XYZ file of C-alpha atoms in Angstrom:
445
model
C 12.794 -29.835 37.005
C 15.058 -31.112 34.625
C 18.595 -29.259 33.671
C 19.699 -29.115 29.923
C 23.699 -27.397 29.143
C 24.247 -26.113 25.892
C 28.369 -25.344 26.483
C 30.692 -24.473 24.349
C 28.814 -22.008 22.001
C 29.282 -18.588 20.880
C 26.786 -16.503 23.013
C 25.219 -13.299 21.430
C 23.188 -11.539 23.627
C 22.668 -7.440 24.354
C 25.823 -6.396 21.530
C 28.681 -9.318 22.514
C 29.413 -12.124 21.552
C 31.068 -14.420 24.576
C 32.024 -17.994 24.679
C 30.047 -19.836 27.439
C 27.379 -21.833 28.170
C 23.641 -21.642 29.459
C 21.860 -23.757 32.043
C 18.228 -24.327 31.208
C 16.206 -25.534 34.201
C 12.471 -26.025 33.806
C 11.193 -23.212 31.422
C 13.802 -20.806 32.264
C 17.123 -19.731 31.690
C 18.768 -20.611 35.303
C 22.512 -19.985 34.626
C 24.307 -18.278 32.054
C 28.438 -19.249 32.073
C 31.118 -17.489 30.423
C 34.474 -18.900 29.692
C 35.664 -21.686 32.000
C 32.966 -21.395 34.387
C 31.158 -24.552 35.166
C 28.235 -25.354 36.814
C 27.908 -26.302 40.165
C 24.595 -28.312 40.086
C 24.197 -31.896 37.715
C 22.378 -31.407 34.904
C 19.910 -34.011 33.223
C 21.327 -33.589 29.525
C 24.191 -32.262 28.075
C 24.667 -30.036 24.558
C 27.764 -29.967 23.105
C 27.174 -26.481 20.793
C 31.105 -26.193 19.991
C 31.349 -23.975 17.038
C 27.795 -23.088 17.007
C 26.022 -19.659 17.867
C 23.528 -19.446 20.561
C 21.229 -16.673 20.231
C 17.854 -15.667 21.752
C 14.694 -17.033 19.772
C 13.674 -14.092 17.394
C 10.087 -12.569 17.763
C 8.404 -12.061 14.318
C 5.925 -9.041 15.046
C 4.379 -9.680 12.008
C 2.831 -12.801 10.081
C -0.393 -13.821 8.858
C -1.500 -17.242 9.650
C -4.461 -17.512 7.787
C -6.504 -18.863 10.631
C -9.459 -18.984 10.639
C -11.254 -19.085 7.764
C -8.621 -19.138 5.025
C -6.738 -22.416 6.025
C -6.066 -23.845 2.592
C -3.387 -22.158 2.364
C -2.118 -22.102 5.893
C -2.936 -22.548 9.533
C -1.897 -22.312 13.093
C -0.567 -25.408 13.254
C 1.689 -25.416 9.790
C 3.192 -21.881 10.327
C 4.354 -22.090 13.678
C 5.932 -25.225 12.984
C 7.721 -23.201 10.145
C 8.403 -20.659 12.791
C 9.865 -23.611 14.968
C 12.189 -24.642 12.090
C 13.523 -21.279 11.163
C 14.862 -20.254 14.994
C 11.714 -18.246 15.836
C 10.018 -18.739 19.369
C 7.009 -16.290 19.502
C 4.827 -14.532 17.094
C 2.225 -12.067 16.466
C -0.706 -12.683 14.063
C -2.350 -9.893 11.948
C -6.459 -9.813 11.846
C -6.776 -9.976 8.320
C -8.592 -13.799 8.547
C -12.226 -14.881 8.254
C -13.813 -13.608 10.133
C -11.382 -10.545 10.437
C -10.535 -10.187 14.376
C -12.152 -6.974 14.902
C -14.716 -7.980 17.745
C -14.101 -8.964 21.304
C -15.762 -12.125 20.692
C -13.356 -12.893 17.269
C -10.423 -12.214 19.253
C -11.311 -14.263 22.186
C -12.025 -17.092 19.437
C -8.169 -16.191 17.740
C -6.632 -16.301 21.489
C -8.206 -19.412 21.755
C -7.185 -21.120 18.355
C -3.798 -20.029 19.248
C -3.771 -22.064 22.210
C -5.032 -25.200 20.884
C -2.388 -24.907 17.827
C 0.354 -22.800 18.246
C 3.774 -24.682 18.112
C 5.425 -21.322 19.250
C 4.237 -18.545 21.666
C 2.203 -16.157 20.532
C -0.086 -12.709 20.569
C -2.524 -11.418 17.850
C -3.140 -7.754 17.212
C -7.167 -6.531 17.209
C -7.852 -4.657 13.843
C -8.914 -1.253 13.561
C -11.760 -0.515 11.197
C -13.832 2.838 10.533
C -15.723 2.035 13.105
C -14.851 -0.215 16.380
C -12.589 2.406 18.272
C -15.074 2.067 20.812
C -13.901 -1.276 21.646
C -10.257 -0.321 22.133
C -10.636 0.280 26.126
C -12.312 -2.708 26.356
C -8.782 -4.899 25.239
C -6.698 -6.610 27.887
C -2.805 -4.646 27.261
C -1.592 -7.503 29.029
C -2.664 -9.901 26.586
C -3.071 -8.368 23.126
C 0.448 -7.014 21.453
C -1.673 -4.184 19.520
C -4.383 -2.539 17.154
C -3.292 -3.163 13.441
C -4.259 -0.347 11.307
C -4.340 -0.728 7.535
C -4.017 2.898 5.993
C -3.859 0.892 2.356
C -5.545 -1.774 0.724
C -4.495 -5.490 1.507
C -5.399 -8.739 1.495
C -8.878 -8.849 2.998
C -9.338 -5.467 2.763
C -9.932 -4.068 6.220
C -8.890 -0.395 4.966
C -9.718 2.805 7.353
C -10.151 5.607 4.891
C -12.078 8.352 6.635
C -10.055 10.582 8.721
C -12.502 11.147 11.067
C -12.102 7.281 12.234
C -8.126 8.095 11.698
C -8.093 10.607 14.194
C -10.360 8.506 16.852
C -8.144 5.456 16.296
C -4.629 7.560 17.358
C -6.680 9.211 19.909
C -8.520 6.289 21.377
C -5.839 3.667 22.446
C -2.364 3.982 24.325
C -1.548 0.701 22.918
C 1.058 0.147 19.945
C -0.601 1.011 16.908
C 0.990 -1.092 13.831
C -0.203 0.438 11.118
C 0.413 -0.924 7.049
C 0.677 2.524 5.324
C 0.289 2.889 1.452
C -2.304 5.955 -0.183
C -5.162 4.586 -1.361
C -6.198 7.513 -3.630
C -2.690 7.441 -5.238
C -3.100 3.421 -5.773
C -6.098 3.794 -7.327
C -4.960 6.593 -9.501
C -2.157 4.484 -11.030
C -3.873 1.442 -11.404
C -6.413 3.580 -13.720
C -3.741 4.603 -15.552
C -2.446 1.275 -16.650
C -5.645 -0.499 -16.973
C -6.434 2.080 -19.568
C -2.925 1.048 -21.039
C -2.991 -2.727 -20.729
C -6.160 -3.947 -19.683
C -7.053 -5.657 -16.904
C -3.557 -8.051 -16.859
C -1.077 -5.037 -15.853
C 2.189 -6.374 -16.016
C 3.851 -7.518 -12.559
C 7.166 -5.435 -13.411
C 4.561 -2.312 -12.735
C 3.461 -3.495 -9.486
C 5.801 -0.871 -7.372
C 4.961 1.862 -10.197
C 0.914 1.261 -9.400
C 1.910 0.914 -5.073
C 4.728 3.416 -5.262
C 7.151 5.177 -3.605
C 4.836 8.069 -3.387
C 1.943 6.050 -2.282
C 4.075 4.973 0.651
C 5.659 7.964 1.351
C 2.005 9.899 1.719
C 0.418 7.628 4.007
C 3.421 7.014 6.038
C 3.843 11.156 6.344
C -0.010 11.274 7.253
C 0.118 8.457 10.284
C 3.023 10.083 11.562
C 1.461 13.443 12.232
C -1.506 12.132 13.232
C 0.679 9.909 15.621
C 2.550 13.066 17.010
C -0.799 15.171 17.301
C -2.280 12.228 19.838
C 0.811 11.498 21.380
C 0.369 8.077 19.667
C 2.447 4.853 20.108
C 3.115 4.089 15.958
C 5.022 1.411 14.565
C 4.997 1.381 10.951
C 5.397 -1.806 9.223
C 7.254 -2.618 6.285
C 9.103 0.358 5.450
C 9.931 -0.146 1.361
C 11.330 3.429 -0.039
C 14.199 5.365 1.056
C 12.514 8.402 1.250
C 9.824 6.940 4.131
C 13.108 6.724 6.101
C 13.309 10.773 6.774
C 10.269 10.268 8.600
C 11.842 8.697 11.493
C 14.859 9.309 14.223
C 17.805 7.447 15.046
C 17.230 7.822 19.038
C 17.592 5.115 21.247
C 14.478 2.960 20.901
C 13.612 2.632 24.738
C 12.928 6.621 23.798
C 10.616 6.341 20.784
C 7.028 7.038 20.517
C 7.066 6.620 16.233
C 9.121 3.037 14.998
C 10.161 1.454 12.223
C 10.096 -2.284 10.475
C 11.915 -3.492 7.647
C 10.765 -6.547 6.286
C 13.115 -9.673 5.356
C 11.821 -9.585 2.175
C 12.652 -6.012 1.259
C 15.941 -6.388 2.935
C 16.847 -9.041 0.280
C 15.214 -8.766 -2.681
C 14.976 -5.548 -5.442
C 12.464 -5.142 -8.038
C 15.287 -6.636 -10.739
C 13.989 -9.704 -9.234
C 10.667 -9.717 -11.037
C 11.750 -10.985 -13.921
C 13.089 -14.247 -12.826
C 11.194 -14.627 -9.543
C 7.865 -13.406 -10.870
C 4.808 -13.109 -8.588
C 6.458 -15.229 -5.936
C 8.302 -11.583 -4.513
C 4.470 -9.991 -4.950
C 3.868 -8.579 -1.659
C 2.497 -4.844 -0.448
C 3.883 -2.714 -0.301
C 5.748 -3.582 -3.648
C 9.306 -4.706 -3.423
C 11.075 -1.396 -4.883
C 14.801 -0.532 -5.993
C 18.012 -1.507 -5.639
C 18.696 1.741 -4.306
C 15.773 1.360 -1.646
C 16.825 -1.788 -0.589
C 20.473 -0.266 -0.131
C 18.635 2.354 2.186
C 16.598 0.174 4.271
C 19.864 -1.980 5.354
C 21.674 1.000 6.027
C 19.362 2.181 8.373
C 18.940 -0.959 10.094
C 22.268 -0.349 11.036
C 22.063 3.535 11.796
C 18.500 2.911 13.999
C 16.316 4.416 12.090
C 14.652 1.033 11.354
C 14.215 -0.689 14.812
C 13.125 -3.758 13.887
C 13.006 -7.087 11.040
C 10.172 -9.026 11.161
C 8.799 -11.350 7.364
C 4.979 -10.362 7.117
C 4.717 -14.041 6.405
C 1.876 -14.430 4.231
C 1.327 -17.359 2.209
C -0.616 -17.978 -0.538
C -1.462 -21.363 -3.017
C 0.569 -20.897 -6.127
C -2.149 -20.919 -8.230
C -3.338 -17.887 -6.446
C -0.065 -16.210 -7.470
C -0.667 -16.431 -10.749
C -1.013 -13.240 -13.331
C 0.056 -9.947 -13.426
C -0.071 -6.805 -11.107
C -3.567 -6.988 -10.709
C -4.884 -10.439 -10.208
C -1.637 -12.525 -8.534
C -2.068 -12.218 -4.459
C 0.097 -10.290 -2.761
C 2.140 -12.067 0.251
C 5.064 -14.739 0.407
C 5.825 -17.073 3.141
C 9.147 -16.120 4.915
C 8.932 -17.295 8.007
C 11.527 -20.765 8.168
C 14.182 -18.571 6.233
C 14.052 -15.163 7.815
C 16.896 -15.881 10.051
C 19.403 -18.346 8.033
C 18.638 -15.017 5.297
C 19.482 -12.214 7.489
C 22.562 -14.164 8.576
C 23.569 -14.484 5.496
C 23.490 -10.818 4.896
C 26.104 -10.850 7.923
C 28.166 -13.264 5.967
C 28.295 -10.541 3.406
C 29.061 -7.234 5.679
C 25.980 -6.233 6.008
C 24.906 -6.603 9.127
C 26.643 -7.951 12.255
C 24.924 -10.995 13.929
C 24.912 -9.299 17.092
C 22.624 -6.086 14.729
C 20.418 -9.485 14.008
C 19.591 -10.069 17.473
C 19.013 -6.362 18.365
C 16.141 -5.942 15.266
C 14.783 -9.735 15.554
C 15.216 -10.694 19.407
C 15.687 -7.972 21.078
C 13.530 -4.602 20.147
C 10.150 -6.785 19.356
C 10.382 -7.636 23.290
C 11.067 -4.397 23.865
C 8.688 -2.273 21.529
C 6.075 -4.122 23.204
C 6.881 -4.515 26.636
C 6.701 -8.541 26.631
C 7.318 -10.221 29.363
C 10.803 -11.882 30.046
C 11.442 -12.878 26.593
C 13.870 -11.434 23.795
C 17.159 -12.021 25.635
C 19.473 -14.044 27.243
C 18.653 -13.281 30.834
C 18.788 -15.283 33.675
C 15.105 -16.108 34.727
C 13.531 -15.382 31.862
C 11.705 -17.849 29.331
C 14.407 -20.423 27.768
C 13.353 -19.392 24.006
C 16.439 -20.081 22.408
C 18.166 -21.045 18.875
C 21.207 -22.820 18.383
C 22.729 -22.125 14.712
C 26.040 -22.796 13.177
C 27.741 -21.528 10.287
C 29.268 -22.932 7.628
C 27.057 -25.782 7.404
C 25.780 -25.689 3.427
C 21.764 -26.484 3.048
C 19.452 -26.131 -0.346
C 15.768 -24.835 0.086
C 14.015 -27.563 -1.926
C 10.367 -28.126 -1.574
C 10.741 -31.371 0.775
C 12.258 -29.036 3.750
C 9.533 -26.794 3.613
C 7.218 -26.756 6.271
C 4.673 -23.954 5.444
C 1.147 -25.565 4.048
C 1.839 -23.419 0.435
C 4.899 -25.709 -0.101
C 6.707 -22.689 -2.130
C 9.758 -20.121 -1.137
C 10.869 -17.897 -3.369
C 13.994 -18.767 -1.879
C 13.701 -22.763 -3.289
C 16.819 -23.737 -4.980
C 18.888 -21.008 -2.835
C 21.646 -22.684 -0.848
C 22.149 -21.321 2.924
C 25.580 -21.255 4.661
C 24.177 -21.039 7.925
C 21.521 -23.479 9.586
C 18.922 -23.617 12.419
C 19.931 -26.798 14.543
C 17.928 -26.587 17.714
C 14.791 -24.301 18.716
C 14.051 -24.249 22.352
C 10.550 -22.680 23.413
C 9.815 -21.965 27.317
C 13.141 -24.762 27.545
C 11.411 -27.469 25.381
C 13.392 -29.076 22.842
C 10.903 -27.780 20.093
C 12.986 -27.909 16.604
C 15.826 -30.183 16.589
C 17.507 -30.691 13.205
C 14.513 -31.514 11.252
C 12.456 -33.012 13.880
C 9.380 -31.253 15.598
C 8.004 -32.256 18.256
C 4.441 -31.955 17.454
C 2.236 -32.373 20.723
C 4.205 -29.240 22.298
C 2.409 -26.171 22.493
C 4.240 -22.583 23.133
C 2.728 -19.196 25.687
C 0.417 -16.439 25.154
C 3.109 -13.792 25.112
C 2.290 -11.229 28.303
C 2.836 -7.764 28.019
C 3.565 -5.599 30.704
């Protein structure tokens, strides 16, 4: 099998940082050095990674690929080559395609398409509905990361509104529910309001008025008693208010039945942002306050949010167009997720060995995968090499998403993503993909 050294870089791994070096050898991480130490055995290729950071590949729990069904806007293939080029080595797709993955037979056909196009490793979650609880024991918990659960309206609208199907969902699965959590009844309510006000073309600046803090806060409240009353496994994505926050505990997550996500998007952004950024922040739930935002990276640091994933969603600009009501909801994140939260250490924020916790380390272990999410010996070589100081401008030629857009174009990084290794493969190397490799379905134990 052949031996790659990366020496010389700045190793963060498990809260240190330590100079060293890592021996890849086949798929798998075979030595990890510290220091002086050297090797022993010859190695086939040599990395010099002085003054770069070496940190495990991060694990976005949360993107929608948009395959099948709705690949004009993105596939398989495009987004985990974005993945690739942005330091992240596995992901986990949602359900909401066409057709929505909420059959056996669906998700057998996902698993598959995964396979044949996936640049990165991956899972997909099975999606709840009213009705197909009865399929839960059926799933393989080895092989699918969990049952997605929209408690709000979303793109493709797979909501579960009766709480009779509520109650049989947390009841009827010990695997990780990930449930999207905004009040329908309170949505619906606003939007009324300002469609009597403004017509069908509500302003975007009223887009986290109509999905608001309240909205959030009620149907976040509601899946996390229902969660405690069935002993539930809940993770509840994108957490956007402050006030969601007092729903959760700071305990060490290896203890936690109820987690938390924060979302790059709402870690950066506030909803000041509108008004030069426009629809291109539109995403549910809405982006929200300064104040929120303030909130949400404070508790990323306390552990009350456990972990950062993007909800990656693209969309065609021309489907972003218009006001609260008609522009789509969803940005792609995925490339810039990791060059943007290390920015955020760059500014205090965060430390870069916080980064690795929320991104690398507590996806692998909120769902139990497999030897993956840290620099281990034996385990999976998913890796990303990264070094600071190194200026880069998003334009539209470095994107690699099939949209083509960021609402991050124009921004200019000071960190960058020089090498992503998946299962040891040179995958992403400083622009380059190698486009005939093909990453793992994650394993969960």
């Amino acid at each position: 099998m052949k031996r790659t050294l990366i020496q010389n870089a700045v190793i963060v791994n498990e809260g240190r940082k330590v100079l060293g070096s890592v021996v890849i050898e086949g798929e798998k991480i075979a030595e990890i050095l510290t220091g002086e130490e050297k090797t022993t055995t010859p190695c086939d290729e040599i990395i010099d990674a002085t003054g770069c950071y070496l940190l495990p590949g991060a694990i976005d729990e949360h993107v929608h690929f948009r395959d099948p069904g709705l690949t004009h806007k993105a596939d398989i293939t495009t987004e985990s080559r974005a993945a690739a080029a942005g330091g992240v080595t596995s992901i986990m797709d949602m359900p909401n395609t066409n057709p929505q993955t909420t059959t056996l037979e669906a998700l057998d056909e996902k698993l598959t398409l995964l396979a044949g196009k996936s640049a990165v490793n991956y899972s997909c979650y099975f999606g709840a509905t009213n009705n197909n609880y009865p399929q839960f024991a059926q799933l393989d918990k080895h092989r699918v990361c969990g049952v997605k659960l929209f408690m709000g309206s979303s793109t493709g609208n797979m909501l579960v509104d009766r709480m009779a199907s509520l109650r049989n969902i947390f009841g009827g699965t010990d695997l990780l529910i990930a449930a999207h959590c905004e009040d329908q009844g309170i949505i619906k309510e606003n939007t009324d309001k300002y469609k009597k006000a403004y017509g069908d073309d509500v302003p975007l600046t009223l887009h986290p008025v109509i999905r608001s803090e309240e909205a959030c806060y009620r149907s976040s409240e509601l899946a996390v008693q229902l969660a405690r009353e069935a002993n539930a496994r809940l993770h509840i994505m994108h957490i956007s208010t402050a006030r969601e926050l007092d729903l959760f505990s700071d305990a060490p997550l290896i203890t936690k039945r109820i987690t938390a996500e924060a979302c790059v998007s709402h870690l950066l952004f506030t909803e000041d942002d509108y008004q030069t950024l426009g629809a291109r922040i539109k995403c549910n739930p809405a982006i929200k306050t300064a104040e929120d935002r303030k909130a949400l990276q404070e508790a990323v640091n306390s552990g009350l949010i456990d972990a950062i994933a993007t909800d990656h969603a693209p969309h065609l600009l021309s489907e972003k167009e218009g006001g609260a009501l008609k522009a789509m909801s969803g940005m792609p994140m995925i490339q810039f997720s990791l060059a943007s939260m290390l920015e955020l250490v760059d500014k205090g924020i965060f430390s870069i060995e916080k980064i690795v916790e929320k991104m690398s380390h507590a996806p692998a272990q909120m769902y139990e995968i497999n030897n993956r999410g840290f620099i281990h010996k034996g385990y999976q070589a998913d890796l990303v090499l990264v070094r600071p100081n190194s200026k880069w401008t998003v334009t539209t030629d470095c994107i690699v998403s099939k949209c083509q857009w960021s609402p991050l174009e124009g921004h200019t990084f000071n960190w960058k993503v020089e090498k992503t290794f998946v299962n040891g493969h040179l995958l992403y190397d400083n622009g380059k993909i190698d486009e005939t490799y093909r990453g793992q379905e994650l394993r969960f134990r």
